[in-house]
Structures are given as structure tokens and as C-alpha cells.
Amino acid sequence: MNKSFSAATALNNLVKNQLGRRLRPFIDTRAVRALIVGYQRWLQPAVRRVYPLFGVTVMIGLTYKCQCRCVHCGTVPYRDPERSELSEAEVVELMSQAGALGAGGVSFFGGEPLLAKGLLEMVRAAKSLGLLATLDTNGLLLDRDLARSLAEAGLDRIGVSLDSADEAEHDRLRQTPGVYRAALNAIGFCRDAGIDVFLSTYATGESLRDGGLDRIIAIARSLGVRTRVLSPLRAGKWLKRDDVGLSPGEVALLRSRLSGEVYWESVFLTSPERPFMCSCASRTHFYVSPYGDVQPCCYMPLSFGNVREEPMKRIVKRMWGSAMFASLDSSVDCPMNSPRFREVFGPVLSRPGPGPHPAELASSPNDPREWDEWAGEYARDVDWLEEIHNRDLAALLPSEGKKVLDAGCGTGRRSRALFGRAARLTAVDSSKGMVKAAKEALALLPQAEVLELDIEQGGLPRGEFDAVLAVSVLHHIRNAEAAVRNLVDSMAPGGTLVIIDAVAGQPGPAALRYYLELLFRHSPLRLFRAFLDAFFSDTRVARHKRREVPLTFEEFRRRYAPLLPGAAAEVRHGIFAYLVWRKPGGASPGAALKN
């Protein structure tokens, strides 16, 4: 163990393990809350410049195997018999990487982690690396001898699941006879062995109203342990259900149960007044599946890479810098229950998972009614800002004598400015309001046609266009793969495709460059008003920007790399990604795309 690793481990143990435990009884005092805020805002980010995973608990799924068949299971539905699970050696190597990067703990998960071979050795390895070791179990295998062995191996904390205070109901929900009695016995065995044990349950609207949750809390209290309460999650078997989340009133009921011995998700959330804290969104936890996929959490089937293929550090950096993390809505409840999060990432979440289905396949919300209502004012609000692309597009897509397709043409003003000498101009948009505005704008160009058409659904002429562009369009497309295929199918051999979208995560000077360019082109007063409308006023522009989820430049490149092999991509004007792709000459429509 090198000295730098020892320093990170010592700091983690001091702050999170020793001080955290001692200060827990005083968690609701003003002084302790101030310490927590200071740790999260200043100490943790500062140390992470050297140790990227400082303070993080890595949740490792050891296996998808489980004796139970829970009706609410959030992970086992993603089991794939054709993929191999991580070996003991791979888990130890994973923990070594985490420790070297400053991680504070490891949490063993499943399926049922007690079914994993070599569990005791993995616990010992975690402790030898200075990591806090925790585990979640259904309790079926946890007898007195195993509890003693886990304590001797160094396990710090263990959670035992209980879904109902009624024995028959708990066994029914888990579809396993005897699991209720096993869970209660397991809690006693772990408590007697000296392991910090808690009862883990989840609240439902029904259990909050009929006293079911209170009866579970009473059981935990009688056993001398705390209760961790989780929200019911739209994940796993409940992924497509819209009736499992808690209403605002039910969240208030859940909050009313919180106390020093009852916490909601995090050990720090013991007060009804404290805002919800998602460990995933706060970057204090992430998950590695039994197949090695790195995910934000075990219930979010989005893989950002696999530890068998590349270093964990690189994958986590990509994940935390992603558009998905920038858009996580976790102020009230788990992001998986957030309507906005599901609106943006629903199509990706619904794929068989977990992964590889990276977040760059997601899209910003797209409401046709918004574009219809905005069509009359879009030129005043946005078109003049997008003129920043015109000089680039004139060079990238020379149009004289060519057949041009403007996909997502909006008001048509860009087409009118750039493609007046095209042999044929086809402008398409899925919004009736925008199509009407584009027809008015292009009325004096006899070679122009405007079509109401959704490029995601198809319907474009095949093999015709020499130049195709999509400006600020494809980040709204739910199925980008289908839309790109349709665009490529519409292109003639040797034709050029240009895709432009704003990207997130650019350094401050890049954004400054964009505003300086605008200042050079437009009056300061007009820019100042646009800035207020976009960021501080309750305007249409501001409401739209709040719903946007721009990709990072890396995500932009990764999104199109498999669809448009050999495409060139770069950032221009500080914040815009430009992609240019030429269809191979002589290729049949769509042949260049990978299936």
C-alpha cells in the first residue's frame, strides 16, 4: 500500500467513518449541518482533484442469482445468461482501483450477495484496502455462524430487507416461504456478532396510510436496530409502471416518520425538513454490475462503460461529466421516479439492460405543440442567434446547382439565406406551425418545397440529396439512430451531411468566446435582452432552456461514431459541435451505416 493511498484512506476513515459515527446523534444541530455542508462543498471537491473517488462508496453487484423472486425486484430482471459475472479476482482488482482513487467504501449487492463465491475473502480484501464494507441481504443464508464469520472478516454494516410486518405478506411479496422469519433471525445474529445492522424496507402509499410502515419501524425498534426506508422505484420489474411513485402528500407522510432511528435512503436524512439527497446525483455512490458495467446506480440501467474493457477512472469521469448527470432531478425523490428524467431518458431506460446503452442516446423533450405555438415568434427569439452558423454552412455545403435537404427547417429563414441558388430545396419540419412559417419565408423560391414530415418516421425521397443539414434538431429526436439512417438514405452517393448541436461541459472561456462573437455581430442591448429572457425571465425561451439536455462534445461524438463511420467532428464558436460526413460514392442508400 503506497503512501498516497494511505493518506486518502486515512482521511476517508477520519471524516466519514469515525467523525460521521460520532456526530450522527447530533445530525440535526446547526453546527453539524454546517460541517456537512462544508465537507460537501469545499473539502470533498478539493481532495477529489488528487483522489477522484474521495468519499465515494462503490456499490458492486456480485451476482444476479437470488433465492427470491420479489415482485418489486429492481436488478435481477437485467440478468443475461450469456454474460459471465465478475470473478473474485476481478472484484478484488476493482476494489484496489477504487482504493487507489480514494474511495471510502464498498457495498456488496446482488441479487443475493451471500450466494457469491469468495464473499468472506472479498470482505477481507476490502478491509485490507482500508475500505468501509457493507452488504445487503434477504437473510435466508445468514445464520449465527456466518454472521460471526462476516464480523471476523471485518464487515462494518449490513442491511436486511423486510417488505411487510406481516409474515405471510412478506413471504408472498418475495415469493419464498420462510424468508420473513429468516430476515428477523438474521438481524439478531448480526447484532449479536457486533455488526452495525439495519432493517431495510420501502414505503408505499398504502403502507404510509394504513400503518404498515409504522409496524415495520416498530419491529426494527424492538430488535434494537435502525430502519432505512427507500422509495418505491420505477425500476426493474416496475420500470414501466406509472402507479408506484409517491405523491407529494405521501412524501410528506414519509418525511413525518423520519428520526434518529429512521432514515430515508441516506443515514444523514433523518429530519423531515432536510431535502432529499440521491447518493447517485451527489456523486457519493455509483454501481458496478455483476457483468462489470459502470452505472449511476443499481436501479438505473445506463452503462457508461465496462471495467473489463477500460479503467474505472476513465468510465466514472465520463459518467459524471455526462449530460445525464447534469440533468438529474433528485430534489424530491429518486431520479427514476422523476417525470422529467423519464421524459428525457425513457427510451434508453426501456431497452433491455443494463447496457451498453449510454446516455448519449437520450433526447431532450420534444413537444410538437411548443413548436406550433412558438412559430410566430421564433424568428424574433432564436433565428437571429443561429445566423452564427451561416458562414460555416455556406462553406461546408455549397449549394449552387445542388439538391439540398434542410431537416428541421424551422421558420425557413436559414434555407432562404443559404440555398437560394440550389437546383432543388426541400425543407422539412414536423411542426405544422413551423411548416406554415417556412412556406411563407420560401414563397419566392420556385425551386423550394416545404414538407410536414418527421425525419424519425421516414418518408424522405431516397438517394436524391447532394447536401443535407440538421441544425439544433437531432438532440430532440427520440430515436437518433432511425433519424440518421433516414437522412443517409435520402442522400446521393458523395453527398455531404452536416449536423450541428450545442454541447454542454465546455470550459468557461469557450462560452465567453460565443458571447463575444455574438457581441461582434449584434447590438449589446439586443444581446442583453436575449440573455435576460433566456436565463432570468419566465419567457418561452427560458422555459425551453430549462427542459433542454445538451450532450457533452464527447457524448456527441460517441452518439454518431457508430452511425456515421469516419465523420469529422469539432467544436466551433465555443459551444457548438459540428459533424461533417460524406457518403461514400457509389454506395447504395444507407449502406455506409452499421447495423
Coordinates of C-alpha atoms in Angstrom, one line a residue:
M1 CA 0.0 0.0 0.0
N2 CA 1.6 3.3 -1.1
K3 CA 1.8 6.4 1.0
S4 CA -0.6 8.5 -1.2
F5 CA -3.2 5.7 -0.9
S6 CA -2.8 5.5 2.8
A7 CA -3.3 9.3 3.1
A8 CA -6.6 9.1 1.2
T9 CA -7.8 6.1 3.2
A10 CA -6.9 7.8 6.5
L11 CA -8.8 11.0 5.5
N12 CA -11.8 9.0 4.5
N13 CA -11.8 7.0 7.7
L14 CA -11.5 10.1 9.8
V15 CA -14.2 12.1 8.1
K16 CA -16.8 9.6 7.1
N17 CA -16.3 6.6 9.4
Q18 CA -15.1 7.9 12.7
L19 CA -16.4 11.5 12.8
G20 CA -19.5 10.5 10.9
R21 CA -20.5 7.9 13.5
R22 CA -19.7 10.2 16.5
L23 CA -21.6 13.1 15.0
R24 CA -24.7 11.1 13.9
P25 CA -26.7 11.6 17.1
F26 CA -26.2 15.4 16.6
I27 CA -27.0 15.4 12.9
D28 CA -29.9 17.8 13.2
T29 CA -27.9 20.5 15.0
R30 CA -26.9 23.7 13.2
A31 CA -23.2 23.1 13.8
V32 CA -23.1 19.6 12.4
R33 CA -25.2 20.6 9.4
A34 CA -22.7 23.4 8.7
L35 CA -19.8 20.8 8.9
I36 CA -21.6 18.6 6.4
V37 CA -22.2 21.4 4.0
G38 CA -18.5 22.5 4.3
Y39 CA -17.4 18.9 3.7
Q40 CA -19.5 18.6 0.6
R41 CA -18.9 22.0 -0.9
W42 CA -15.2 22.5 -0.2
L43 CA -13.3 19.6 1.3
Q44 CA -14.6 16.9 -0.9
P45 CA -14.2 18.7 -4.3
A46 CA -10.7 19.9 -3.3
V47 CA -9.5 16.4 -2.3
R48 CA -11.0 14.9 -5.5
R49 CA -8.6 16.9 -7.6
V50 CA -6.0 14.5 -6.3
Y51 CA -8.2 11.4 -5.5
P52 CA -11.1 11.4 -7.9
L53 CA -13.2 9.0 -5.9
F54 CA -12.6 10.5 -2.5
G55 CA -15.6 9.8 -0.2
V56 CA -17.3 7.5 -2.7
T57 CA -18.8 4.2 -1.9
V58 CA -18.6 1.8 -4.9
M59 CA -21.6 -0.5 -5.0
I60 CA -20.6 -3.8 -6.5
G61 CA -23.2 -6.3 -7.8
L62 CA -21.6 -9.7 -7.0
T63 CA -24.3 -11.8 -8.7
Y64 CA -27.8 -11.7 -10.2
K65 CA -28.6 -15.0 -8.6
C66 CA -31.2 -14.9 -5.8
Q67 CA -33.4 -17.4 -4.0
C68 CA -36.3 -14.9 -4.0
R69 CA -38.5 -13.8 -6.9
C70 CA -39.6 -10.4 -5.5
V71 CA -42.5 -8.7 -7.3
H72 CA -40.6 -5.4 -7.0
C73 CA -37.1 -6.6 -7.8
G74 CA -35.1 -3.7 -9.4
T75 CA -32.0 -5.6 -10.6
V76 CA -32.4 -9.3 -11.3
P77 CA -34.5 -8.6 -14.5
Y78 CA -31.3 -7.5 -16.1
R79 CA -29.7 -10.9 -15.7
D80 CA -28.2 -12.2 -19.0
P81 CA -27.2 -15.9 -19.0
E82 CA -24.9 -15.3 -21.9
R83 CA -22.6 -12.9 -19.9
S84 CA -20.2 -14.0 -17.2
E85 CA -20.3 -12.5 -13.8
L86 CA -17.2 -10.9 -12.2
S87 CA -14.8 -13.3 -10.6
E88 CA -13.4 -12.9 -7.0
A89 CA -10.1 -11.8 -8.5
E90 CA -11.9 -9.2 -10.7
V91 CA -13.8 -7.8 -7.7
V92 CA -10.6 -7.5 -5.7
E93 CA -8.9 -5.7 -8.6
L94 CA -11.9 -3.4 -8.9
M95 CA -11.7 -2.6 -5.1
S96 CA -7.9 -2.0 -5.5
Q97 CA -8.6 0.6 -8.3
A98 CA -11.3 2.2 -6.1
G99 CA -9.0 2.4 -3.1
A100 CA -6.1 3.9 -5.1
L101 CA -8.5 6.6 -6.4
G102 CA -9.5 7.5 -2.8
A103 CA -12.8 5.7 -2.4
G104 CA -14.1 5.4 1.1
G105 CA -16.2 2.2 1.0
V106 CA -17.6 -0.7 -0.9
S107 CA -21.1 -2.1 -0.8
F108 CA -21.8 -5.7 -1.8
F109 CA -25.1 -6.1 -3.6
G110 CA -27.0 -8.6 -5.7
G111 CA -29.2 -10.5 -6.4
E112 CA -28.2 -12.1 -3.2
P113 CA -24.6 -11.4 -2.4
L114 CA -24.3 -14.2 0.1
L115 CA -24.6 -16.6 -2.9
A116 CA -21.4 -15.2 -4.3
K117 CA -18.3 -17.4 -4.0
G118 CA -15.4 -16.0 -2.1
L119 CA -17.5 -13.4 -0.2
L120 CA -15.6 -13.6 3.0
E121 CA -12.3 -13.2 1.1
M122 CA -13.7 -10.1 -0.7
V123 CA -14.7 -8.6 2.6
R124 CA -11.2 -9.2 4.0
A125 CA -9.7 -7.7 0.9
A126 CA -11.9 -4.6 1.2
K127 CA -10.8 -4.1 4.8
S128 CA -7.1 -4.6 3.9
L129 CA -7.5 -1.7 1.5
G130 CA -9.0 0.5 4.2
L131 CA -12.5 0.5 2.8
L132 CA -15.7 0.5 4.8
A133 CA -17.5 -2.7 3.8
T134 CA -21.3 -3.0 3.7
L135 CA -23.7 -5.6 2.4
D136 CA -27.5 -6.0 1.6
T137 CA -29.2 -9.4 2.0
N138 CA -32.6 -11.1 2.2
G139 CA -31.3 -13.0 5.2
L140 CA -32.0 -16.5 4.0
L141 CA -28.4 -17.7 4.3
L142 CA -27.4 -15.7 7.3
D143 CA -27.2 -18.0 10.3
R144 CA -25.2 -17.3 13.5
D145 CA -22.0 -18.9 12.2
L146 CA -22.0 -16.8 9.0
A147 CA -22.7 -13.6 11.0
R148 CA -19.8 -14.4 13.2
S149 CA -17.6 -15.1 10.2
L150 CA -18.6 -11.8 8.5
A151 CA -17.8 -9.9 11.7
E152 CA -14.4 -11.6 11.9
A153 CA -13.7 -10.7 8.2
G154 CA -14.4 -7.1 9.1
L155 CA -17.8 -6.3 7.6
D156 CA -18.9 -3.0 9.0
R157 CA -22.5 -2.7 8.2
I158 CA -25.3 -5.0 6.9
G159 CA -28.9 -4.3 5.8
V160 CA -31.6 -7.0 6.0
S161 CA -34.7 -6.5 3.9
L162 CA -38.2 -6.6 5.2
D163 CA -41.1 -5.6 3.0
S164 CA -44.0 -6.1 5.4
A165 CA -44.6 -6.5 9.1
D166 CA -47.0 -9.4 8.2
E167 CA -45.1 -12.7 7.8
A168 CA -47.4 -14.1 5.1
E169 CA -47.4 -10.9 3.1
H170 CA -43.6 -10.5 3.2
D171 CA -43.1 -14.2 2.1
R172 CA -45.7 -13.6 -0.7
L173 CA -44.0 -10.4 -2.0
R174 CA -40.7 -12.3 -2.0
Q175 CA -42.4 -15.5 -3.3
T176 CA -40.3 -17.5 -0.9
P177 CA -41.6 -19.3 2.1
G178 CA -39.7 -18.7 5.4
V179 CA -37.9 -15.5 4.3
Y180 CA -39.7 -13.4 6.9
R181 CA -38.5 -15.5 9.8
A182 CA -35.0 -15.8 8.3
A183 CA -34.8 -12.0 8.0
L184 CA -35.7 -11.4 11.6
N185 CA -33.3 -14.1 12.8
A186 CA -30.5 -12.6 10.6
I187 CA -30.9 -9.2 12.2
G188 CA -30.5 -10.7 15.6
F189 CA -27.5 -12.8 14.6
C190 CA -25.7 -9.8 13.1
R191 CA -26.5 -7.6 16.1
D192 CA -25.1 -10.2 18.5
A193 CA -22.0 -10.6 16.3
G194 CA -21.3 -6.8 16.7
I195 CA -22.1 -5.8 13.1
D196 CA -23.9 -2.5 12.6
V197 CA -27.2 -3.9 11.2
F198 CA -30.2 -2.0 9.9
L199 CA -33.6 -3.1 8.7
S200 CA -34.2 -2.1 5.1
T201 CA -37.7 -1.5 3.7
Y202 CA -39.6 0.6 1.2
A203 CA -42.6 2.8 1.7
T204 CA -45.8 2.7 -0.4
G205 CA -48.7 5.0 -0.4
E206 CA -50.7 2.2 1.2
S207 CA -48.2 1.4 3.9
L208 CA -47.9 5.1 4.8
R209 CA -51.7 5.4 5.2
D210 CA -52.7 2.1 6.8
G211 CA -49.8 2.0 9.4
G212 CA -47.9 -0.8 7.6
L213 CA -44.6 1.2 7.6
D214 CA -45.1 2.1 11.3
R215 CA -45.4 -1.6 12.1
I216 CA -42.1 -2.3 10.3
I217 CA -40.4 0.5 12.2
A218 CA -41.7 -0.9 15.4
I219 CA -40.2 -4.3 14.6
A220 CA -36.8 -2.7 14.0
R221 CA -37.1 -0.8 17.3
S222 CA -37.9 -3.9 19.2
L223 CA -34.8 -5.6 17.7
G224 CA -32.7 -2.6 18.7
V225 CA -31.8 -1.5 15.1
R226 CA -32.4 1.4 12.8
T227 CA -34.8 1.5 9.8
R228 CA -33.7 2.5 6.3
V229 CA -36.7 3.5 4.2
L230 CA -36.5 3.6 0.4
S231 CA -39.0 5.0 -2.0
P232 CA -40.8 2.6 -4.3
L233 CA -38.9 2.8 -7.5
R234 CA -39.9 2.6 -11.2
A235 CA -37.0 0.2 -11.9
G236 CA -36.5 -3.4 -12.8
K237 CA -39.9 -5.2 -12.7
W238 CA -41.6 -1.9 -12.0
L239 CA -39.8 0.1 -14.7
K240 CA -42.8 0.6 -16.9
R241 CA -45.4 1.2 -14.1
D242 CA -46.6 4.7 -13.5
D243 CA -48.5 4.0 -10.3
V244 CA -45.7 3.1 -7.9
G245 CA -44.2 6.6 -7.1
L246 CA -45.2 8.5 -4.0
S247 CA -47.4 11.6 -4.4
P248 CA -46.3 14.9 -2.7
G249 CA -48.7 14.1 0.1
E250 CA -47.3 10.7 0.6
V251 CA -43.7 12.0 0.5
A252 CA -44.8 14.3 3.4
L253 CA -46.2 11.3 5.3
L254 CA -42.8 9.5 4.8
R255 CA -40.9 12.6 6.0
S256 CA -43.1 12.7 9.1
R257 CA -41.6 9.2 10.1
L258 CA -38.0 10.3 10.0
S259 CA -36.0 10.4 13.2
G260 CA -32.6 9.4 14.6
E261 CA -33.6 5.8 14.2
V262 CA -35.5 6.1 10.9
Y263 CA -33.7 7.5 7.8
W264 CA -34.7 7.9 4.2
E265 CA -32.1 6.4 1.8
S266 CA -29.1 8.2 3.4
V267 CA -28.0 8.0 7.1
F268 CA -28.0 11.8 7.0
L269 CA -31.6 12.1 6.0
T270 CA -33.2 11.8 9.5
S271 CA -35.1 15.1 9.6
P272 CA -38.4 15.9 7.9
E273 CA -37.0 19.3 6.9
R274 CA -33.9 18.1 5.2
P275 CA -34.1 17.9 1.4
F276 CA -33.8 14.5 -0.3
M277 CA -30.3 13.5 -1.2
C278 CA -29.8 11.0 -4.0
S279 CA -26.4 9.3 -3.5
C280 CA -26.1 8.9 -7.2
A281 CA -26.8 12.5 -8.1
S282 CA -24.5 13.8 -5.3
R283 CA -21.7 11.6 -6.7
T284 CA -21.1 9.7 -3.4
H285 CA -22.1 6.3 -4.8
F286 CA -22.0 4.5 -8.2
Y287 CA -22.7 0.9 -9.2
V288 CA -20.7 -1.8 -11.0
S289 CA -23.0 -4.6 -12.2
P290 CA -22.1 -8.3 -11.9
Y291 CA -21.0 -8.0 -15.5
G292 CA -18.7 -5.1 -14.9
D293 CA -20.9 -2.3 -16.3
V294 CA -20.5 1.0 -14.6
Q295 CA -23.9 2.6 -13.9
P296 CA -25.0 5.6 -11.9
C297 CA -26.8 3.2 -9.5
C298 CA -28.1 -0.3 -9.4
Y299 CA -31.6 0.7 -10.4
M300 CA -30.6 2.9 -13.4
P301 CA -29.8 0.6 -16.3
L302 CA -27.5 3.0 -18.2
S303 CA -24.0 1.7 -18.8
F304 CA -21.1 4.2 -19.3
G305 CA -18.5 1.5 -19.9
N306 CA -17.2 -1.8 -18.6
V307 CA -14.4 -2.3 -16.2
R308 CA -13.3 -5.3 -18.2
E309 CA -12.6 -3.1 -21.2
E310 CA -11.2 0.1 -19.8
P311 CA -10.0 1.7 -16.5
M312 CA -12.7 2.5 -14.0
K313 CA -11.4 6.1 -13.5
R314 CA -12.0 6.9 -17.2
I315 CA -15.5 5.5 -17.1
V316 CA -16.5 7.3 -14.0
K317 CA -15.1 10.6 -15.3
R318 CA -17.2 10.1 -18.5
M319 CA -20.3 9.3 -16.4
W320 CA -20.1 12.2 -14.0
G321 CA -19.4 14.6 -16.8
S322 CA -22.3 13.4 -18.9
A323 CA -25.5 15.2 -19.9
M324 CA -27.4 12.7 -17.8
F325 CA -25.7 13.8 -14.6
A326 CA -26.2 17.5 -15.5
S327 CA -30.0 16.8 -15.8
L328 CA -30.6 14.6 -12.8
D329 CA -33.8 15.7 -11.0
S330 CA -33.3 14.4 -7.4
S331 CA -34.5 17.2 -5.2
V332 CA -37.7 15.4 -4.2
D333 CA -37.2 11.7 -4.7
C334 CA -35.2 9.2 -6.7
P335 CA -34.5 10.4 -10.3
M336 CA -36.1 7.2 -11.6
N337 CA -39.4 8.5 -10.3
S338 CA -38.9 11.9 -11.8
P339 CA -41.3 12.6 -14.8
R340 CA -38.7 15.0 -16.4
F341 CA -35.9 12.4 -16.1
R342 CA -38.1 9.7 -17.6
E343 CA -39.2 12.0 -20.4
V344 CA -35.6 12.6 -21.4
F345 CA -34.2 9.1 -20.8
G346 CA -37.2 6.9 -21.0
P347 CA -36.4 5.4 -24.4
V348 CA -33.0 4.4 -23.2
L349 CA -34.2 3.1 -19.9
S350 CA -36.8 0.9 -21.5
R351 CA -34.2 -1.1 -23.6
P352 CA -33.1 -4.5 -22.3
G353 CA -30.3 -3.5 -19.9
P354 CA -28.2 -2.6 -18.3
G355 CA -26.3 -1.5 -21.4
P356 CA -24.4 -0.9 -23.2
H357 CA -27.0 1.9 -23.7
P358 CA -25.1 5.1 -22.9
A359 CA -26.9 8.3 -22.0
E360 CA -25.9 9.9 -25.3
L361 CA -28.8 8.0 -26.9
A362 CA -31.2 10.1 -24.8
S363 CA -33.0 13.2 -26.2
S364 CA -34.3 16.5 -24.9
P365 CA -38.1 16.7 -24.5
N366 CA -39.9 17.5 -27.8
D367 CA -43.5 18.7 -27.7
P368 CA -45.0 19.5 -31.1
R369 CA -47.4 21.9 -29.5
E370 CA -44.5 24.0 -28.3
W371 CA -43.1 24.5 -31.8
D372 CA -46.5 25.2 -33.2
E373 CA -47.2 27.9 -30.6
W374 CA -43.6 29.3 -31.0
A375 CA -43.5 29.5 -34.8
G376 CA -44.8 33.1 -34.9
E377 CA -42.1 34.4 -32.5
Y378 CA -39.2 32.0 -33.2
A379 CA -37.5 34.4 -35.7
R380 CA -37.5 37.2 -33.0
D381 CA -36.4 34.8 -30.2
V382 CA -33.9 32.5 -31.9
D383 CA -33.3 32.7 -35.6
W384 CA -31.1 35.8 -35.4
L385 CA -28.8 33.9 -32.9
E386 CA -28.5 30.9 -35.2
E387 CA -27.2 33.1 -38.0
I388 CA -23.8 32.4 -36.4
H389 CA -23.7 29.2 -38.4
N390 CA -24.4 30.7 -41.8
R391 CA -20.9 31.4 -42.9
D392 CA -19.8 27.9 -41.9
L393 CA -22.7 26.2 -43.6
A394 CA -22.1 28.2 -46.9
A395 CA -18.5 26.8 -46.9
L396 CA -19.4 23.2 -45.8
L397 CA -22.5 22.9 -48.0
P398 CA -22.0 24.8 -51.3
S399 CA -25.5 24.6 -52.8
E400 CA -25.4 26.2 -56.3
G401 CA -26.9 23.7 -58.7
K402 CA -27.3 21.1 -55.9
K403 CA -30.2 19.3 -54.3
V404 CA -30.5 20.3 -50.7
L405 CA -32.4 19.0 -47.7
D406 CA -32.9 21.1 -44.6
A407 CA -34.1 18.7 -41.9
G408 CA -35.8 20.5 -39.2
C409 CA -36.0 23.8 -41.1
G410 CA -38.0 25.7 -38.5
T411 CA -39.2 29.1 -39.9
G412 CA -37.3 28.5 -43.2
R413 CA -35.2 31.7 -42.9
R414 CA -31.9 29.8 -42.8
S415 CA -32.8 28.0 -46.0
R416 CA -33.8 31.3 -47.6
A417 CA -30.5 32.9 -46.7
L418 CA -28.2 30.0 -47.7
F419 CA -29.9 28.0 -50.5
G420 CA -31.4 30.5 -52.9
R421 CA -29.3 29.1 -55.8
A422 CA -29.9 25.4 -55.1
A423 CA -31.3 23.4 -58.0
R424 CA -33.8 22.0 -55.6
L425 CA -34.5 22.8 -51.9
T426 CA -36.6 20.6 -49.7
A427 CA -37.3 22.0 -46.2
V428 CA -39.0 19.6 -43.8
D429 CA -40.3 20.0 -40.3
S430 CA -42.7 18.0 -38.0
S431 CA -44.4 21.1 -36.7
K432 CA -47.5 22.5 -38.5
G433 CA -46.7 26.0 -37.3
M434 CA -43.1 25.9 -38.4
V435 CA -44.1 24.5 -41.8
K436 CA -46.6 27.3 -42.3
A437 CA -43.9 29.9 -41.4
A438 CA -41.3 28.2 -43.7
K439 CA -43.8 28.2 -46.7
E440 CA -44.2 32.0 -46.2
A441 CA -40.4 32.5 -45.9
L442 CA -39.6 30.5 -49.0
A443 CA -42.6 31.5 -51.2
L444 CA -40.4 33.5 -53.6
L445 CA -38.0 30.5 -54.3
P446 CA -39.7 28.5 -57.1
Q447 CA -37.3 25.5 -56.5
A448 CA -38.3 25.2 -52.9
E449 CA -40.8 22.8 -51.4
V450 CA -41.8 22.6 -47.7
L451 CA -43.0 19.3 -46.3
E452 CA -44.6 18.5 -42.9
L453 CA -42.6 15.4 -42.1
D454 CA -41.0 13.7 -39.1
I455 CA -37.5 12.5 -40.1
E456 CA -37.6 10.0 -37.3
Q457 CA -40.5 8.2 -39.0
G458 CA -39.1 8.4 -42.6
G459 CA -40.9 9.4 -45.8
L460 CA -37.9 11.3 -47.3
P461 CA -37.0 10.6 -51.0
R462 CA -34.3 8.1 -51.3
G463 CA -30.8 8.7 -52.8
E464 CA -31.5 12.3 -54.0
F465 CA -29.8 15.0 -52.0
D466 CA -26.3 16.3 -52.5
A467 CA -26.3 18.3 -49.3
V468 CA -28.2 17.6 -46.0
L469 CA -28.1 19.6 -42.8
A470 CA -29.7 19.3 -39.4
V471 CA -29.1 22.3 -37.1
S472 CA -30.3 22.2 -33.5
V473 CA -32.6 19.3 -34.4
L474 CA -31.2 15.8 -33.6
H475 CA -30.9 16.4 -29.8
H476 CA -34.7 16.4 -29.8
I477 CA -35.1 13.1 -31.7
R478 CA -36.2 10.2 -29.6
N479 CA -34.6 7.6 -31.9
A480 CA -31.5 9.3 -33.3
E481 CA -30.4 6.0 -35.0
A482 CA -33.6 5.9 -37.1
A483 CA -33.4 9.6 -38.0
V484 CA -29.8 9.4 -39.1
R485 CA -30.5 6.3 -41.2
N486 CA -33.3 8.1 -42.9
L487 CA -31.2 11.1 -43.6
V488 CA -28.4 8.9 -45.1
D489 CA -30.9 7.0 -47.1
S490 CA -32.1 10.3 -48.6
M491 CA -28.5 11.3 -49.7
A492 CA -27.0 10.7 -53.2
P493 CA -23.6 9.0 -53.3
G494 CA -20.9 11.5 -52.5
G495 CA -23.4 13.8 -50.7
T496 CA -22.5 15.7 -47.6
L497 CA -24.3 15.6 -44.2
V498 CA -23.8 18.4 -41.6
I499 CA -25.1 18.0 -38.0
I500 CA -24.9 20.9 -35.6
D501 CA -25.9 21.0 -31.9
A502 CA -25.0 23.0 -28.8
V503 CA -22.9 20.9 -26.4
A504 CA -22.5 21.1 -22.6
G505 CA -19.4 20.9 -20.4
Q506 CA -17.3 23.3 -22.4
P507 CA -14.8 25.4 -20.3
G508 CA -15.8 28.9 -19.3
P509 CA -13.6 30.6 -21.9
A510 CA -15.4 28.7 -24.7
A511 CA -18.8 30.1 -23.7
L512 CA -17.2 33.5 -23.4
R513 CA -16.0 33.2 -27.0
Y514 CA -19.5 32.5 -28.1
Y515 CA -20.9 35.6 -26.4
L516 CA -18.0 37.8 -27.8
E517 CA -18.8 36.6 -31.3
L518 CA -22.5 37.5 -30.8
L519 CA -21.4 40.9 -29.5
F520 CA -19.4 41.4 -32.6
R521 CA -22.5 40.6 -34.8
H522 CA -25.3 42.2 -32.8
S523 CA -26.0 45.2 -30.6
P524 CA -25.2 44.9 -26.9
L525 CA -28.8 46.0 -26.0
R526 CA -30.3 43.2 -28.0
L527 CA -27.9 40.6 -26.6
F528 CA -28.6 41.8 -23.0
R529 CA -32.3 41.5 -23.5
A530 CA -31.9 38.0 -25.0
F531 CA -29.7 37.0 -22.1
L532 CA -32.3 38.1 -19.6
D533 CA -35.0 36.3 -21.5
A534 CA -33.0 33.1 -21.6
F535 CA -31.8 32.8 -18.1
F536 CA -33.8 35.1 -15.7
S537 CA -37.3 35.7 -17.1
D538 CA -40.3 33.3 -17.4
T539 CA -40.3 33.5 -21.2
R540 CA -40.8 30.8 -23.8
V541 CA -37.0 30.8 -24.4
A542 CA -36.3 30.3 -20.6
R543 CA -38.8 27.6 -20.2
H544 CA -37.4 25.8 -23.2
K545 CA -33.8 26.1 -22.0
R546 CA -34.8 24.6 -18.6
R547 CA -36.0 21.5 -20.4
E548 CA -33.0 21.1 -22.7
V549 CA -30.4 18.4 -22.0
P550 CA -27.4 19.1 -24.2
L551 CA -24.8 16.4 -24.7
T552 CA -21.2 16.9 -24.0
F553 CA -18.9 17.0 -27.0
E554 CA -17.6 13.5 -26.2
E555 CA -21.2 12.2 -26.0
F556 CA -22.0 13.9 -29.3
R557 CA -19.1 12.1 -31.0
R558 CA -19.9 8.8 -29.4
R559 CA -23.6 9.2 -30.4
Y560 CA -22.7 9.4 -34.1
A561 CA -19.5 7.4 -34.4
P562 CA -21.2 4.0 -35.0
L563 CA -23.8 5.5 -37.3
L564 CA -21.5 7.7 -39.5
P565 CA -18.1 6.0 -39.6
G566 CA -15.3 8.4 -40.5
A567 CA -17.2 11.5 -39.7
A568 CA -15.2 14.6 -38.7
A569 CA -16.4 16.4 -35.6
E570 CA -15.1 19.6 -33.9
V571 CA -16.3 22.4 -31.7
R572 CA -16.9 25.8 -33.3
H573 CA -18.0 29.1 -31.8
G574 CA -17.1 27.9 -28.4
I575 CA -20.2 25.8 -27.6
F576 CA -21.4 24.1 -30.9
A577 CA -20.5 20.7 -32.1
Y578 CA -20.1 20.4 -35.9
L579 CA -20.2 17.0 -37.6
V580 CA -19.4 16.6 -41.3
W581 CA -19.8 13.2 -43.1
R582 CA -19.6 12.4 -46.8
K583 CA -21.5 9.4 -48.1
P584 CA -19.2 7.1 -50.0
G585 CA -19.5 7.4 -53.7
G586 CA -21.3 4.5 -55.4
A587 CA -22.7 3.2 -52.1
S588 CA -26.3 2.2 -52.0
P589 CA -28.5 4.4 -49.7
G590 CA -27.8 3.6 -46.1
A591 CA -25.1 1.0 -46.9
A592 CA -22.4 3.0 -45.0
L593 CA -24.3 2.8 -41.7
K594 CA -23.5 -0.1 -39.4
N595 CA -26.4 -2.2 -38.3

